[in-house]
Amino acid sequence: MKIIVAKTAGFCMGVKRAVDLALEHSGKAPGGIQTLGPLIHNKQTLEVLKQRGVTTLDETKQLENQTTLLVRAHGIPPSMQERYSREGHAIIDGTCPKVKTVHKVIERFRAQGYTIIITGDEGHAEVIGLLGYAGDNGILIQSADDVAKLPDLKKICLVSQTTFDRLLFDTIAGEIHKRFDSTAEIIVKKTICAATDQRQAETEIIAQQVEALIVVGGKNSANTQRLAKIGFDSGRITQHVETEEEINWDAIANCKSIGITAGASTPTWMIKRVHDYIEFMSQTHRRGIKSTLLHLISIFANLNVFVSLGAVAVYYASCYLQGFDFNVMGATIAFLYFLSMYLWNSLTSIEKTQHHGIGRYRFYHAQKKRLYIIVTATICLMLGFSFFYTTQLFYLMLFATLAGLAYHMSIVPGFLRTVVPYSTLKDIPTSRELFIALAWSTVLTFLPQVLAKSFTIDILSIALFTWIFILAYLRSLIFDLRDIEGDRIMGRETLITIIGEKRARKVILLMIWLCLATLLVVPSLLGLSIYKSTKALEFFFQIPVLFYAFVFVKWNTKIGQNRSALFNILTDGIFYLMAAGAAIAELMLK
Ligand code: SF4
């Protein structure tokens, strides 16, 4: 089954901004934050926001005393804003900048004596706001027929609700010109948001390419309803769902292609859940070679097999760069260690990371017992191999395993909890990425040394340790970049959620440039002759990894959010490329 996900699906800029404001101020605003009407049309997200002190009031209700008002992206009438300010409520303005532009247009032409005709849905929050700005000069119309009911007018300014149907707007504008061209001054401002426009246009195109269309988003969301209407009008099987659980699978089971689109207030992780569900159902219900293969790949990705193989690749590079022979036992231990630790990490954090993918979530729930058995067996096997090899190796792996297991366990005694704000290591913000990178660099720098019974800490091992640390850290950051929206909503404090996506991308790119500069400049600081040394040249073969990481960080948003297995493999490509660099160096510098 071919699945096409609309590129425009998911939060639009205005909704994203409002949700970010809610998350930023939650817990800080005295008296809590209230919104008049839901901030977005997604029950799960609203539930999480509620737990974080952002509650939703019915639009007709009054704010509670001392609370902070968060104005939704739709905006509110100026009179309402003034009233709440007078009553002493703090106000966080989450009005979408594009809606604000419509407010300004209305204010400008109203001041010049124009009658403001607004095309929009009666009772919609944004329309109430627009009418508030238009005051006595405002008239709402909803269809071309309404033009005939307008009184005689001399000066007309036609604007629109930002999510209004673009074709209907054009028809209404045409009718207005027909009736008033000879008698009135007419200004038409097509204030339909491009995001809405593009979403509708893309949905029309996708509807032509598929047999069924799934529209994800709130049943009360006007812009999602419009997308569903496009689907119904196209004659395709169309389902408007809020979550994957509402999909009527029987109705689409035999379709060869399915399109997924979503409203502006549908979180990306919900779209991903819908995608994962359809993919899972199609792979489990059809057993062609391709779907079986894809199913296997996603099982391997869920089991963290690709990243564990990445550890084998890094182990090989580490052996080569340190001048040791590749040891099959070392590769096996590296594979088993990272497999067990990633599985353990996934099992213990699956509830908090369920927004990373419903396929993965279901898999871990369904296979929980078996996976715990695999973790235990893998750890025993890995420690057993180490024990029979050398005592030093056993202690290294035991230390690394205990550190990995302890990460999720409470290590601060009860009586210290009032002094120490964190009870587990994982509670420390941004700790996850650092600890993972530390595990990679410690195990994969020293494993070859211990196996070769040549434990040393010199410039070379420090450089290698740092290099592996950076690559593992980069890998974690790339995943955090992908999951930022869900992580923010679920309250996961990663470096990316703390500093924001834009800044995070800049920091990562800067990190890559610094690495490149270090690789090129440090040897010269140690003396120009080092450029002639094979050791420095061996490190130069690692430079393509940085270019790959650069390209990936810059353009990874183009890889559909939903193609998790592909995304995993491509991200782990950093490690495979490190091994490839070492292999090429080995061949060329013989
Ligand atoms: S649809 Fe457009 S106008 Fe409406 S909130 Fe989103 S970006 Fe703003």
XYZ file of C-alpha atoms and ligand atoms in Angstrom, residues 12-15 73 96 98-99 126 162-163 193 195-196 264, ligand 1:
23
model
C 0.788 25.867 11.056
C 3.045 28.700 12.186
C 0.266 30.445 14.157
C -0.855 27.373 16.105
C -4.191 31.959 17.477
C -1.394 34.506 15.000
C -1.453 36.648 10.121
C -4.735 37.138 11.965
C -11.617 34.232 14.616
C -7.957 33.278 7.336
C -9.187 29.718 6.941
C -3.703 32.442 4.996
C -0.863 27.954 4.943
C -4.568 27.215 4.597
C -3.471 23.257 11.131
S -3.963 28.946 9.592
Fe -2.700 30.679 9.033
S -3.724 32.398 9.967
Fe -4.576 30.620 10.941
S -3.309 30.337 12.733
Fe -2.391 29.131 11.119
S -0.830 30.451 10.206
Fe -2.207 31.715 11.398
